[in-house]
PDB file of C-alpha atoms and ligand atoms in Angstrom:
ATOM      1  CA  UNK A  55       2.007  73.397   0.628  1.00  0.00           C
ATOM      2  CA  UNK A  56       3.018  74.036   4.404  1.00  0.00           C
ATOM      3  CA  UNK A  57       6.037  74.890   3.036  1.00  0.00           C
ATOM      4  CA  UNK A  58       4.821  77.806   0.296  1.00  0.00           C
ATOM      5  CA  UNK A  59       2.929  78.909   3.948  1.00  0.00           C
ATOM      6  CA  UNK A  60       5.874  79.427   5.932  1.00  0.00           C
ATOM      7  CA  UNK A  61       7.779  81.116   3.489  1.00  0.00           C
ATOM      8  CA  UNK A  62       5.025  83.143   2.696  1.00  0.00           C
ATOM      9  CA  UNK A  63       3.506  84.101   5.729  1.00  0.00           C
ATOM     10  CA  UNK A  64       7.360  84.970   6.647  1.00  0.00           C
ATOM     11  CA  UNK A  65       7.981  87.595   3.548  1.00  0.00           C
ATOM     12  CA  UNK A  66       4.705  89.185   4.505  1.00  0.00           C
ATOM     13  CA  UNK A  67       5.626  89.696   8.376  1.00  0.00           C
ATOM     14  CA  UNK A  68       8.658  91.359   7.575  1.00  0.00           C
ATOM     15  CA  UNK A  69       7.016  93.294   4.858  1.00  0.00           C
ATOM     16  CA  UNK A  70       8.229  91.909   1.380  1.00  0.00           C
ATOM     17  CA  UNK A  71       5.409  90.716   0.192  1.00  0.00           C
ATOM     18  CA  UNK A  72       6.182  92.587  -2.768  1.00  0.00           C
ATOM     19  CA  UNK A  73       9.217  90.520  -3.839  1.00  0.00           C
ATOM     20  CA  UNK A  74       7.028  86.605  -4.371  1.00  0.00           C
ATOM     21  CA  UNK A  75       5.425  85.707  -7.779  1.00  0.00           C
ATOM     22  CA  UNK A  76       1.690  86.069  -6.984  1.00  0.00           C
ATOM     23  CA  UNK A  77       0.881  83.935  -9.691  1.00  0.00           C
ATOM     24  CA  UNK A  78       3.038  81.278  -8.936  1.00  0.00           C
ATOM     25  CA  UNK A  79       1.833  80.830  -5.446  1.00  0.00           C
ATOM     26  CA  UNK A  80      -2.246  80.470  -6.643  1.00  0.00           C
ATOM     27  CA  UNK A  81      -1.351  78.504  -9.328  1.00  0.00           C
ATOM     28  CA  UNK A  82       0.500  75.673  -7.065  1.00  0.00           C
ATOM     29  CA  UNK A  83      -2.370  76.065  -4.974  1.00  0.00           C
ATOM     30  CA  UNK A  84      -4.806  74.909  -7.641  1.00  0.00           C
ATOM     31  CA  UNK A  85      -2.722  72.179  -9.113  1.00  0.00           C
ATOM     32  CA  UNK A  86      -2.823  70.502  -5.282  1.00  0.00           C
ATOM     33  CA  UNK A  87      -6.858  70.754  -4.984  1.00  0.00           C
ATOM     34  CA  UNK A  88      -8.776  67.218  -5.174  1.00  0.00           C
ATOM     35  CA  UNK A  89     -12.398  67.971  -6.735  1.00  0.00           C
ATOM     36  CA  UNK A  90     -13.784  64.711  -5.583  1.00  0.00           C
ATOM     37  CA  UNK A  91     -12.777  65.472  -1.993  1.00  0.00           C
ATOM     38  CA  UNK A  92     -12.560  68.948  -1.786  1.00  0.00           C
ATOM     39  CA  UNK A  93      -9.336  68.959   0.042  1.00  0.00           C
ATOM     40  CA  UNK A  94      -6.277  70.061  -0.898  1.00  0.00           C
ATOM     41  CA  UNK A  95      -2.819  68.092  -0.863  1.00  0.00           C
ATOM     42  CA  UNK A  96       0.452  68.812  -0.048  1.00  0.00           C
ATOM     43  CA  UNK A  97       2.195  68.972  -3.767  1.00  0.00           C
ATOM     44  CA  UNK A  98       0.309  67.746  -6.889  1.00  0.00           C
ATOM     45  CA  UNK A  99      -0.954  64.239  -6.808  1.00  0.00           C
ATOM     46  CA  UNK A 100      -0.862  63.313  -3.411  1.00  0.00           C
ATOM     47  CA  UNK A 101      -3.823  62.985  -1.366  1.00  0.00           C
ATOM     48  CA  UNK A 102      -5.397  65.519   0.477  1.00  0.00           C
ATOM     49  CA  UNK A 103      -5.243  66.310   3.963  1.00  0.00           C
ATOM     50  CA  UNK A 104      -6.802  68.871   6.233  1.00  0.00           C
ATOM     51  CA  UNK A 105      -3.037  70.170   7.289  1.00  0.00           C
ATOM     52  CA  UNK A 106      -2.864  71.000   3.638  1.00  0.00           C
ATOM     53  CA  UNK A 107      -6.334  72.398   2.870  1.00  0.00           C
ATOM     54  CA  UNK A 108      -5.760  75.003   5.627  1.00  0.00           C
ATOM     55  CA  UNK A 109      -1.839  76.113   4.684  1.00  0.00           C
ATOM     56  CA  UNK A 110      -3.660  76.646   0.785  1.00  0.00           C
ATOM     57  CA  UNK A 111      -6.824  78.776   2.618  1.00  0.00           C
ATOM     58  CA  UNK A 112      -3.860  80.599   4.598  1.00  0.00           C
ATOM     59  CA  UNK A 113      -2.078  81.266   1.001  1.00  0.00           C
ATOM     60  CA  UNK A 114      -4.756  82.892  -0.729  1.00  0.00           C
ATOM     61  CA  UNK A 115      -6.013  85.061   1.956  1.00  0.00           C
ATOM     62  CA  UNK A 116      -2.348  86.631   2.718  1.00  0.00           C
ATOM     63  CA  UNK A 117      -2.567  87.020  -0.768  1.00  0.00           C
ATOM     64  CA  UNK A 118      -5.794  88.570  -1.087  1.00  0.00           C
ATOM     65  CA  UNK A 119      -7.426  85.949  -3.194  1.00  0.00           C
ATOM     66  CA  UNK A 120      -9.636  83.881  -1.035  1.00  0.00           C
ATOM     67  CA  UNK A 121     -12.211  84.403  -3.462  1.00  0.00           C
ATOM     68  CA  UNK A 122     -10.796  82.238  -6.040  1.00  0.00           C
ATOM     69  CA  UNK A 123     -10.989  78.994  -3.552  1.00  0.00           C
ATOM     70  CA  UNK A 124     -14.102  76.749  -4.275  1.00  0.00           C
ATOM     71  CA  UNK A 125     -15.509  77.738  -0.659  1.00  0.00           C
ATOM     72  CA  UNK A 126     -18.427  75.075  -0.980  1.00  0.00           C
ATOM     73  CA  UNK A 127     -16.417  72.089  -1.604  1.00  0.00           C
ATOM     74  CA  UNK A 128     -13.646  72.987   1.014  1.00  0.00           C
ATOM     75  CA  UNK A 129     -16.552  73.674   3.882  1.00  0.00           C
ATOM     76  CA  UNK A 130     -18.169  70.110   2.321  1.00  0.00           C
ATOM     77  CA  UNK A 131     -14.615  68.550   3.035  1.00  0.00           C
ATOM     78  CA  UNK A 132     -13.919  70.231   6.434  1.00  0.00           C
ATOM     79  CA  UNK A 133     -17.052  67.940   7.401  1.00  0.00           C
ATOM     80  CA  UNK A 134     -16.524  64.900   5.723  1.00  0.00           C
ATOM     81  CA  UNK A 135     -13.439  64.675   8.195  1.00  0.00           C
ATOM     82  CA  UNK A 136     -15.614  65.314  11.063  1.00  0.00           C
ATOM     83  CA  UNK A 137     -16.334  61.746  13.836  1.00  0.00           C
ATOM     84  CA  UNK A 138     -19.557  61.515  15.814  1.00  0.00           C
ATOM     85  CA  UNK A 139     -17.484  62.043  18.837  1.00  0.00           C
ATOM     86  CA  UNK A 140     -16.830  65.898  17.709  1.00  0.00           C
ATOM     87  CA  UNK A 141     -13.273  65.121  16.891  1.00  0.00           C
ATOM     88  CA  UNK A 142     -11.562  65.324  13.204  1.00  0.00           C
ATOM     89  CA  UNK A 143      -9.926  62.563  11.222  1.00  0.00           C
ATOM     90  CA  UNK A 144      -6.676  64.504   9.429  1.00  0.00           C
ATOM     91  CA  UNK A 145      -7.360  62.708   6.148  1.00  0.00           C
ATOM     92  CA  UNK A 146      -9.501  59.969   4.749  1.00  0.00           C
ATOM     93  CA  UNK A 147      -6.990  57.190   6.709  1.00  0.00           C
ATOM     94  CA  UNK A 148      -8.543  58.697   9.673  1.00  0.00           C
ATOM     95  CA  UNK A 149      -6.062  59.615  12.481  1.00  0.00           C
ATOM     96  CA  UNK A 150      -7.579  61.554  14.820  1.00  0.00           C
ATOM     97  CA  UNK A 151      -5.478  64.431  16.518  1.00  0.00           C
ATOM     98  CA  UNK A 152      -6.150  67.823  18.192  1.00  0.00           C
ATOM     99  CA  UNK A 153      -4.358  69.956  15.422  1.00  0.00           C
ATOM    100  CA  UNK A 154      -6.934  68.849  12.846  1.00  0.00           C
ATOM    101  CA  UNK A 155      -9.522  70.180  15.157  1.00  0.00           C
ATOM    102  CA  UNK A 156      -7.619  73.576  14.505  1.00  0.00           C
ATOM    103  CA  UNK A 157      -7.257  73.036  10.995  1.00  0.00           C
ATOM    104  CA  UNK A 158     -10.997  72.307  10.899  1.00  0.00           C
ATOM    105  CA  UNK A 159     -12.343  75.795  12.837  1.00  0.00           C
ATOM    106  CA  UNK A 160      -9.518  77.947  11.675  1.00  0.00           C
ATOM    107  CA  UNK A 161      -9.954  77.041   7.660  1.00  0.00           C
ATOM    108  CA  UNK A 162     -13.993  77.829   8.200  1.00  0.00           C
ATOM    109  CA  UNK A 163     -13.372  80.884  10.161  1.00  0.00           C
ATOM    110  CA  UNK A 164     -11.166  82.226   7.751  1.00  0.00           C
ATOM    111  CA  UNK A 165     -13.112  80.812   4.405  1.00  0.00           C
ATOM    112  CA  UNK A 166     -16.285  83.241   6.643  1.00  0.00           C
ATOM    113  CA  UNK A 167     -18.134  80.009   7.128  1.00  0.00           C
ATOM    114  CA  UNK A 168     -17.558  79.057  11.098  1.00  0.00           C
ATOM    115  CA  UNK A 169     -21.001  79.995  12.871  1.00  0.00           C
ATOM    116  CA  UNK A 170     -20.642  80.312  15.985  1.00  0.00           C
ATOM    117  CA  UNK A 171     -24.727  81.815  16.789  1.00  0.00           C
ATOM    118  CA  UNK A 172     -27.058  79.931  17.328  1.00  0.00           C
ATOM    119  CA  UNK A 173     -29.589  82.621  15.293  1.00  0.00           C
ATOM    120  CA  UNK A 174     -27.335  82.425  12.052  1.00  0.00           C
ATOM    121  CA  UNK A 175     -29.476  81.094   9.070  1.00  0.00           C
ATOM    122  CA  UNK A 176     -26.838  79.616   6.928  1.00  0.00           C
ATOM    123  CA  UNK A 177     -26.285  76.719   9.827  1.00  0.00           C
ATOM    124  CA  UNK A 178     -26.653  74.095   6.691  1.00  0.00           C
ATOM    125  CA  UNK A 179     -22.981  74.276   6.195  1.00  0.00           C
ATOM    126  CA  UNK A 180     -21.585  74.323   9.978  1.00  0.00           C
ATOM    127  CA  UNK A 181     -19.662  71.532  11.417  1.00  0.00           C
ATOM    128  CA  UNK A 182     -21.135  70.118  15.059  1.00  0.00           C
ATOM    129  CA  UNK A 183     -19.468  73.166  17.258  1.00  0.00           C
ATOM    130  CA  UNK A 184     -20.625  71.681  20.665  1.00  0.00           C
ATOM    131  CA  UNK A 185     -19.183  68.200  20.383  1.00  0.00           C
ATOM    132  CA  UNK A 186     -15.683  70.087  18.542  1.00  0.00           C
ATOM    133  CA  UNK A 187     -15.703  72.025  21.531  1.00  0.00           C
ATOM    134  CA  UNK A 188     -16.393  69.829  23.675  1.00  0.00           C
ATOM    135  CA  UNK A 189     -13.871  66.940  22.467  1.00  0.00           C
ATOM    136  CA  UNK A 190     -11.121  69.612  22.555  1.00  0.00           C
ATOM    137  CA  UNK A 191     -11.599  70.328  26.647  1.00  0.00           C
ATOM    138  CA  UNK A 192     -11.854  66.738  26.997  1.00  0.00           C
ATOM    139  CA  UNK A 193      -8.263  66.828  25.980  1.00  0.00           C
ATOM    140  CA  UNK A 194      -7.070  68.897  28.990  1.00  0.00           C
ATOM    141  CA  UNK A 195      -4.565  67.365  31.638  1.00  0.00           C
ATOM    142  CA  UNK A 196      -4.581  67.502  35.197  1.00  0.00           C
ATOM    143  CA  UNK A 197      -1.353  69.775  34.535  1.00  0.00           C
ATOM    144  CA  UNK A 198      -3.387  72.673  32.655  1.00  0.00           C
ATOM    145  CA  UNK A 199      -1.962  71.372  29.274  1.00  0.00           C
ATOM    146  CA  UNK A 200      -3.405  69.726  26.306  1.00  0.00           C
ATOM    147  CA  UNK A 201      -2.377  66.347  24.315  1.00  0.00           C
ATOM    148  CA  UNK A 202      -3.508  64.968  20.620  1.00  0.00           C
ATOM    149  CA  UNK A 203      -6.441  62.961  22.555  1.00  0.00           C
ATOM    150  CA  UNK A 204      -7.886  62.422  25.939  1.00  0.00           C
ATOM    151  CA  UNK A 205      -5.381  61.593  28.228  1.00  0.00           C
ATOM    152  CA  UNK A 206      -2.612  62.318  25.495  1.00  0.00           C
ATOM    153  CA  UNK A 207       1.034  63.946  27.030  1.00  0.00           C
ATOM    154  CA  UNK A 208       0.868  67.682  27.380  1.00  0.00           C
ATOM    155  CA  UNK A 209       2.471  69.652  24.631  1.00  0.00           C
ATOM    156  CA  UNK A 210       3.400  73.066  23.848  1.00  0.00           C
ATOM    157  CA  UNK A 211       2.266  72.524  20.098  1.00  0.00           C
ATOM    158  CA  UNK A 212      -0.611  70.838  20.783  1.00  0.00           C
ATOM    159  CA  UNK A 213      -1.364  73.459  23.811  1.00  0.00           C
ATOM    160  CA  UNK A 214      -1.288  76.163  20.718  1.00  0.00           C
ATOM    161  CA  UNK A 215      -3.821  74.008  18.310  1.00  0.00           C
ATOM    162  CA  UNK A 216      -6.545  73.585  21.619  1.00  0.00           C
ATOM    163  CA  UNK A 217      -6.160  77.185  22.671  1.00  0.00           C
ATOM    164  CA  UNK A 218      -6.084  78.262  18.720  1.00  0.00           C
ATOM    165  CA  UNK A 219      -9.350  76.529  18.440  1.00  0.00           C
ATOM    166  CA  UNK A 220     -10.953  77.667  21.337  1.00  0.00           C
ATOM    167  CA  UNK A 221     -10.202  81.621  20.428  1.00  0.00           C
ATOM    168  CA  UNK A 222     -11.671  81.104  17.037  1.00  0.00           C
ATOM    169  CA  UNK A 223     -14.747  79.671  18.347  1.00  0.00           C
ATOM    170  CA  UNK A 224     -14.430  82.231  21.377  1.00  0.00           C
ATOM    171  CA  UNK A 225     -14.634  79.584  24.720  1.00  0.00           C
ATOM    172  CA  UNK A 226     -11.175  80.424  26.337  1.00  0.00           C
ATOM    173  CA  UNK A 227     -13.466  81.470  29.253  1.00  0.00           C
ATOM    174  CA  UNK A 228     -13.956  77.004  29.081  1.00  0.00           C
ATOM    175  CA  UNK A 229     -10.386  76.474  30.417  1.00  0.00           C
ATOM    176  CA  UNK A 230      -8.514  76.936  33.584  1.00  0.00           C
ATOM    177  CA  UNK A 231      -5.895  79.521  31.914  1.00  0.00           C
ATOM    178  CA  UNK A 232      -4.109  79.956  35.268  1.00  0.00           C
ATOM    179  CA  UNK A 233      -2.697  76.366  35.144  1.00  0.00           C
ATOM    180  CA  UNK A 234      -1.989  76.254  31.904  1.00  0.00           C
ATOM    181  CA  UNK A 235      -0.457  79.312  31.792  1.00  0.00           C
ATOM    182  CA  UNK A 236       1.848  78.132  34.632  1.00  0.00           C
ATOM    183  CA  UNK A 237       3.024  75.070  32.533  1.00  0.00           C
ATOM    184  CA  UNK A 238       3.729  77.271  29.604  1.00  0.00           C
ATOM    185  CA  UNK A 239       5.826  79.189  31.927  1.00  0.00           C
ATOM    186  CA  UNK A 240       7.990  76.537  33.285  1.00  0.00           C
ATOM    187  CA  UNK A 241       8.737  75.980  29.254  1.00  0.00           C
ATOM    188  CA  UNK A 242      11.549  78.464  29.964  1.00  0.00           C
ATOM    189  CA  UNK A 243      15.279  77.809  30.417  1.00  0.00           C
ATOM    190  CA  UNK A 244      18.077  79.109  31.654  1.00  0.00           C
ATOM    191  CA  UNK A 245      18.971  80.256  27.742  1.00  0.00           C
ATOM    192  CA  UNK A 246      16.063  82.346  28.027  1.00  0.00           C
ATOM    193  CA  UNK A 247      14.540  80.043  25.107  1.00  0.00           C
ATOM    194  CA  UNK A 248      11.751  77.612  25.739  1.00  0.00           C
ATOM    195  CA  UNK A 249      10.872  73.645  25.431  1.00  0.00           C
ATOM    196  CA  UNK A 250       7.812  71.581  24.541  1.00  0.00           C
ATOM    197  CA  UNK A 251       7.742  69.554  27.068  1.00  0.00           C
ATOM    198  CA  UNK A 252       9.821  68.898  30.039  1.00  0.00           C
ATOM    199  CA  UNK A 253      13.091  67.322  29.976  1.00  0.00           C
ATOM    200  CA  UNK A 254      13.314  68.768  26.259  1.00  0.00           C
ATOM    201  CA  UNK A 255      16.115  70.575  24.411  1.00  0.00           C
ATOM    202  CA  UNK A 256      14.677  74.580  23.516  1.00  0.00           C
ATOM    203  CA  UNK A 257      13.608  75.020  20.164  1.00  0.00           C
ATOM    204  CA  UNK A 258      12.801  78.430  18.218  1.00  0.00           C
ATOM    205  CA  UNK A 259       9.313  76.873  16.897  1.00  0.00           C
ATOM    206  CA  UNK A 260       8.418  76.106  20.547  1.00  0.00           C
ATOM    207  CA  UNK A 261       8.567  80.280  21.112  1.00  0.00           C
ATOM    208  CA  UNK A 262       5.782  80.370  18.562  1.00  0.00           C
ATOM    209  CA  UNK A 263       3.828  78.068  20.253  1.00  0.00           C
ATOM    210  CA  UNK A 264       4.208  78.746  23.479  1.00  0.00           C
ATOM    211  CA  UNK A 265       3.801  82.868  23.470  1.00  0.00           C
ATOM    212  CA  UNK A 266       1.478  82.622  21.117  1.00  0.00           C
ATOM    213  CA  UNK A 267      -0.694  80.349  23.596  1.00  0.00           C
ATOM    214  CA  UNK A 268       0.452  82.836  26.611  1.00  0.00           C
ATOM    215  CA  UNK A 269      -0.788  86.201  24.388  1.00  0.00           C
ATOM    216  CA  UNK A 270      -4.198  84.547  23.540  1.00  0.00           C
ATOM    217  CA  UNK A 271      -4.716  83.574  27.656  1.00  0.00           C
ATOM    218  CA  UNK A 272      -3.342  87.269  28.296  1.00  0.00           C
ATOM    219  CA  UNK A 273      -0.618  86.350  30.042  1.00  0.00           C
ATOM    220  CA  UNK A 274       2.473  87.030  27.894  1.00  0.00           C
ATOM    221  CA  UNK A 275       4.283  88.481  30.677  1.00  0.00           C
ATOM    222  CA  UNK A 276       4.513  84.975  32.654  1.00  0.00           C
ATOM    223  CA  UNK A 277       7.997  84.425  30.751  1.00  0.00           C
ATOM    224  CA  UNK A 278      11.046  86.828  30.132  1.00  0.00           C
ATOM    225  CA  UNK A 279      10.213  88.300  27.167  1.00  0.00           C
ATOM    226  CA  UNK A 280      13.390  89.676  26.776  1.00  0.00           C
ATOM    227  CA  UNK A 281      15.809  86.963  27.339  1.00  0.00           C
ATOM    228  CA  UNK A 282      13.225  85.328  24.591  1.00  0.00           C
ATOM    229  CA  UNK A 283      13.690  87.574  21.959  1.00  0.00           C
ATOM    230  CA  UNK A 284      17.450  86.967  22.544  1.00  0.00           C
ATOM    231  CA  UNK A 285      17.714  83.316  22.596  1.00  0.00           C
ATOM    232  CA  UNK A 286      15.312  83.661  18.803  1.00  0.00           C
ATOM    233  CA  UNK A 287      17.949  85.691  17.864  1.00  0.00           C
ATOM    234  CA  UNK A 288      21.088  84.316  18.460  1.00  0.00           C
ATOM    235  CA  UNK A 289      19.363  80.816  16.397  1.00  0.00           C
ATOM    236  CA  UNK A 290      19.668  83.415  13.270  1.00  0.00           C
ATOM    237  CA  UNK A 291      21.843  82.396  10.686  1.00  0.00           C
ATOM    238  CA  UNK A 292      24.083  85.396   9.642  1.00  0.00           C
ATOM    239  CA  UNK A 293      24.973  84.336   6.095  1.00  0.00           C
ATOM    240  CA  UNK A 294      21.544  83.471   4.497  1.00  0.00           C
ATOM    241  CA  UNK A 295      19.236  85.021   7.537  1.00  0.00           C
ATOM    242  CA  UNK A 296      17.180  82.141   8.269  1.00  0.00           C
ATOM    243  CA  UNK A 297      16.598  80.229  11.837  1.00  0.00           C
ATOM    244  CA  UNK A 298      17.566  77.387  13.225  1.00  0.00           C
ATOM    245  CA  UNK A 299      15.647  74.977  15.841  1.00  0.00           C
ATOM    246  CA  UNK A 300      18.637  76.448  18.293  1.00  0.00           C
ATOM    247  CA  UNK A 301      22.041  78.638  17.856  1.00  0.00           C
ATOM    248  CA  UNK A 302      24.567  76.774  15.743  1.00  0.00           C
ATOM    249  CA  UNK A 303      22.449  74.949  13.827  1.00  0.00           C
ATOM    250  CA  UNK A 304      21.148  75.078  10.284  1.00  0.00           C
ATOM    251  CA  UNK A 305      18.454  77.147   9.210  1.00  0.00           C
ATOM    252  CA  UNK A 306      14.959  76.475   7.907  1.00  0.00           C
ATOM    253  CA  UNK A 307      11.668  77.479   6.548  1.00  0.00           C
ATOM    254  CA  UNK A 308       9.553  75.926   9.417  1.00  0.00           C
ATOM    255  CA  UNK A 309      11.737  77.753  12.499  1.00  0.00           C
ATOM    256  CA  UNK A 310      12.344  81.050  10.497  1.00  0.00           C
ATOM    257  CA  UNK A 311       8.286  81.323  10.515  1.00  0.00           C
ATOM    258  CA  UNK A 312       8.270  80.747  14.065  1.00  0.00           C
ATOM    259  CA  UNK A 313      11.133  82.539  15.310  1.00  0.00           C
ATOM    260  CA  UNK A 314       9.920  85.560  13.094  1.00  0.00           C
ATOM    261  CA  UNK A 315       6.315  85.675  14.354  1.00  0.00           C
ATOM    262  CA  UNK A 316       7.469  84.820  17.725  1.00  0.00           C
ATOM    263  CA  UNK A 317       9.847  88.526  17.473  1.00  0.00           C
ATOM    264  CA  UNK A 318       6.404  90.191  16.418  1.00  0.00           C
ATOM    265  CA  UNK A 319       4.243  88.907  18.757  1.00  0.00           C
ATOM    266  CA  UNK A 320       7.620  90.103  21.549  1.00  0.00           C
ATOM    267  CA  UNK A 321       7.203  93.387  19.729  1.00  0.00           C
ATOM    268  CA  UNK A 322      10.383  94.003  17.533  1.00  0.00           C
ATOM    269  CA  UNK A 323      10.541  96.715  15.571  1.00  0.00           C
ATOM    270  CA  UNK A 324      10.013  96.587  11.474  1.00  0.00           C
ATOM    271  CA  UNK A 325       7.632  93.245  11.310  1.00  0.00           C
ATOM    272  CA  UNK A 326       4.420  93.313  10.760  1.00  0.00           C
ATOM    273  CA  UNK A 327       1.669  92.488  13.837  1.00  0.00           C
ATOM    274  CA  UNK A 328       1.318  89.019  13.783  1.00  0.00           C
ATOM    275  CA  UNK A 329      -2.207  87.703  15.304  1.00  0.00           C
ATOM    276  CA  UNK A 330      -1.767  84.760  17.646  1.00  0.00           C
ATOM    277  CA  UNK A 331      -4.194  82.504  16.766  1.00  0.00           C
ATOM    278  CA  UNK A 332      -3.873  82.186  12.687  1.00  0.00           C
ATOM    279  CA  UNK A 333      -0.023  83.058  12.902  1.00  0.00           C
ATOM    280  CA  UNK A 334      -0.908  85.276   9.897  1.00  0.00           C
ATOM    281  CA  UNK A 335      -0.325  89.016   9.855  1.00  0.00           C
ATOM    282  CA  UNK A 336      -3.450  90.611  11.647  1.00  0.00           C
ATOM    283  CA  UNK A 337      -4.010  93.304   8.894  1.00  0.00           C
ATOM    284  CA  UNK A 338      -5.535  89.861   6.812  1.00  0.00           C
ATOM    285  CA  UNK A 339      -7.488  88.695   9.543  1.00  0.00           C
ATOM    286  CA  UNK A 340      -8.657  91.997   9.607  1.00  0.00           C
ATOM    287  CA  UNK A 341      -9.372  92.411   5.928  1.00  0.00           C
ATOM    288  CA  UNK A 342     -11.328  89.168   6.173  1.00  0.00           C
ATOM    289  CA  UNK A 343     -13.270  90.459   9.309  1.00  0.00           C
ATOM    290  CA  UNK A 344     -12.431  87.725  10.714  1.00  0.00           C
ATOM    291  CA  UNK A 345     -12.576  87.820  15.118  1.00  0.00           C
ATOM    292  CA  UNK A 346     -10.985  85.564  17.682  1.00  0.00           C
ATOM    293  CA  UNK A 347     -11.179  85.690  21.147  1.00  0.00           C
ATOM    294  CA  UNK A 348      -7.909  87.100  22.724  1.00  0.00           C
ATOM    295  CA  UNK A 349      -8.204  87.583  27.227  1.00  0.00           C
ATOM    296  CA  UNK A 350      -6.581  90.656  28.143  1.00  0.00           C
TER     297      UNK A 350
HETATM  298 ZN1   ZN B  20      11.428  72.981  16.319  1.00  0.00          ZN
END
């Protein structure tokens, strides 16, 4: 399922949305939903997870068919996954994890059933926002970053699922961006491509989730943009176009996603505006009427 997302989500950045089976891509979706849960799985007859159930919600809407999804009994899964300490459980097995607080917010936000006010009506089918929100800062590190739990190793991918939550539920202004903008900054090497942590190799997907992270704190222009955009593009692979995790190596789905909406968020010419929290192109978001909070 992640893996119909990345291609996806890449055709329609660099504007060939045109060229994928429509069909093919809703029909796959349905074959991987679980009525009991709600959820949806990765391929057909595995179990569901909320990874999953937010790559299918991501599907639909690039393809303009989020209407089809049975909204009711993905919000009524989104909550099952939900622990009394605000956290979410990925799955049924119940590890708990600071991406599955971003799946959680970003598959409601986007499904137009996240409400954030207080004075909304239709609070019957919320999740607890406050103790989300609150379980999410509790992951911050003296450092400015953000691990899987409390007191969890800073990580660039995990820094990009805390600060994706908190700009769909709009409490960046919660955070001390200046710190963590500084780690995120020291994620750059001499290459001109960045690491998740430190002491680590650079990787393309690491752009994504780094820059992304920097553009929602407004503060993009901490790293060289431009020796980014040409360490993402030397890990292109000139015979089938894909990228790699690094130049040299061999190219895949996962860092051709992230090296492409890395270049759009760096502003290259020819892809489509990518928004930084949903790494979706921001003419859906838009569609849906969907906000998050971005600091200028
Ligand atoms: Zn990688």
């Amino acid at each position: 399922m992640s893996g119909m997302y990345w291609v996806l989500t890449t055709l329609a950045v660099a504007k060939k949305l045109d060229t994928v089976q429509r069909d093919q891509f809703l029909d796959f979706i349905d074959e991987c939903w679980d009525s009991s849960s709600g959820g949806y799985s990765a391929c057909p007859g595995h179990d569901p997870h909320i990874l999953y159930t937010l790559s299918a919600v991501q599907i639909a809407a690039t393809l303009d068919a989020i209407e089809r999804l049975p909204s009711d009994d993905i919000v009524r899964y989104v909550r099952s996954l939900q622990n009394p300490d605000g956290s979410f459980a990925g799955d049924r097995w119940g590890e708990v994890d600071t991406r599955f607080s971003f799946c959680a917010v970003a598959t409601l936000a986007l499904l137009g059933r996240l409400h954030l006010d207080d004075n909304d009506n239709d609070t019957d089918n919320s999740i607890d926002l406050e103790s989300a929100v609150r379980f999410v800062l509790s992951c911050q590190n003296f450092d400015g970053g953000f691990g899987s739990r409390p007191n969890a190793e800073s990580h660039a991918g995990l820094i990009y699922c805390c600060v994706g939550f908190l700009s769909v539920v709009r409490r960046l202004a919660s955070i001390d961006g200046d710190t963590l903008a500084w780690w995120l900054s020291e994620r750059q090497l001499p290459s001109g491509g960045l690491n998740g942590r430190p002491e680590k190799l650079p990787d393309v997907c690491y752009s994504w989730w780094v820059i992304s992270s920097l553009t929602m704190l407004g503060r993009q222009r901490w790293i060289d943009s431009d020796r980014l955009k040409a360490y993402i593009l030397a890990s292109q692979d000139v015979e089938t176009g894909g990228f790699s995790d690094r130049p040299g190596d061999l190219p895949d789905p996962f860092h051709t996603v992230f090296g492409v909406a890395a270049l759009s968020l760096l502003g290259e010419p020819g892809l489509l505006q990518v928004s930084p929290t949903f790494c979706m192109p921001q003419q859906v978001i838009d569609r849906l009427g969907v906000t998050s909070q971005i600091l200028s």
